[in-house]
Every structure is written in structure tokens, then in C-alpha cells.
Amino acid sequence: MTDWRQAAQQALKCEWAQEDESSDAWDTSCGRTFLINDGTPSENDMCYCCFCGKTLIGVPFEQENSGNE
């Protein structure tokens, strides 16, 4: 896929990143914060960002490994 097509597809998405493992707060790539009391955006059938209208991509918090596995 060409670079401009990838950029165009990315421009149509809004990533929602969970602040931390136990947080209900999700920070959006369009600059807002949304609270979800239970589950993830996809578990709550959320498909579009309610702020910008783009396709919603949920990114649950993942603990970074310190290399001591």
C-alpha cells in the first residue's frame, strides 16, 4: 500500500488509549477523554468516536515489561 493511502486510512481513525490498567479513562487521539465504567470501547459496541466521528480504535493499557520475566 502506498504511503498516501496509509496516511489517508490513519486519518480516518481515532485511537482511544486507556490511561492505565485500572482506569476507566480513555484518552482520544482527537484530544479528549472519555470514561467507560465497565469494559473497553469494543465491549460496549462503540464503533465511532463521539467527539470527532472517526472510526474508533480501542487500545487497552498494556504493562511494559522491565525485562525481568
Short mmCIF file of C-alpha atoms in Angstrom, two decimals, residues 6-16 28-32 41 45-58:
data_model
loop_
_atom_site.label_atom_id
_atom_site.label_comp_id
_atom_site.label_asym_id
_atom_site.label_seq_id
_atom_site.Cartn_x
_atom_site.Cartn_y
_atom_site.Cartn_z
CA GLN A 6 -1.86 4.53 4.64
CA ALA A 7 -1.91 8.15 5.77
CA ALA A 8 -5.47 8.56 4.46
CA GLN A 9 -6.66 5.43 6.28
CA GLN A 10 -4.96 6.53 9.51
CA ALA A 11 -6.59 9.96 9.22
CA LEU A 12 -10.00 8.26 9.32
CA LYS A 13 -9.29 6.60 12.70
CA CYS A 14 -9.37 7.88 16.26
CA GLU A 15 -7.36 5.86 18.79
CA TRP A 16 -8.65 5.65 22.33
CA THR A 28 -8.60 10.03 22.44
CA SER A 29 -6.24 10.95 19.61
CA CYS A 30 -8.58 13.89 18.89
CA GLY A 31 -7.64 15.37 22.27
CA ARG A 32 -10.49 14.41 24.59
CA PRO A 41 -14.95 0.54 23.78
CA ASP A 45 -20.25 -1.79 21.00
CA MET A 46 -18.61 1.59 20.39
CA CYS A 47 -17.53 1.89 16.74
CA TYR A 48 -17.11 5.64 16.22
CA CYS A 49 -15.59 8.44 18.30
CA CYS A 50 -18.38 10.54 19.79
CA PHE A 51 -16.17 13.64 19.56
CA CYS A 52 -14.77 13.58 16.00
CA GLY A 53 -16.90 10.86 14.32
CA LYS A 54 -13.93 8.84 13.06
CA THR A 55 -13.68 5.05 13.34
CA LEU A 56 -12.79 4.22 16.94
CA ILE A 57 -9.75 2.04 17.62
CA GLY A 58 -9.51 0.99 21.29
#
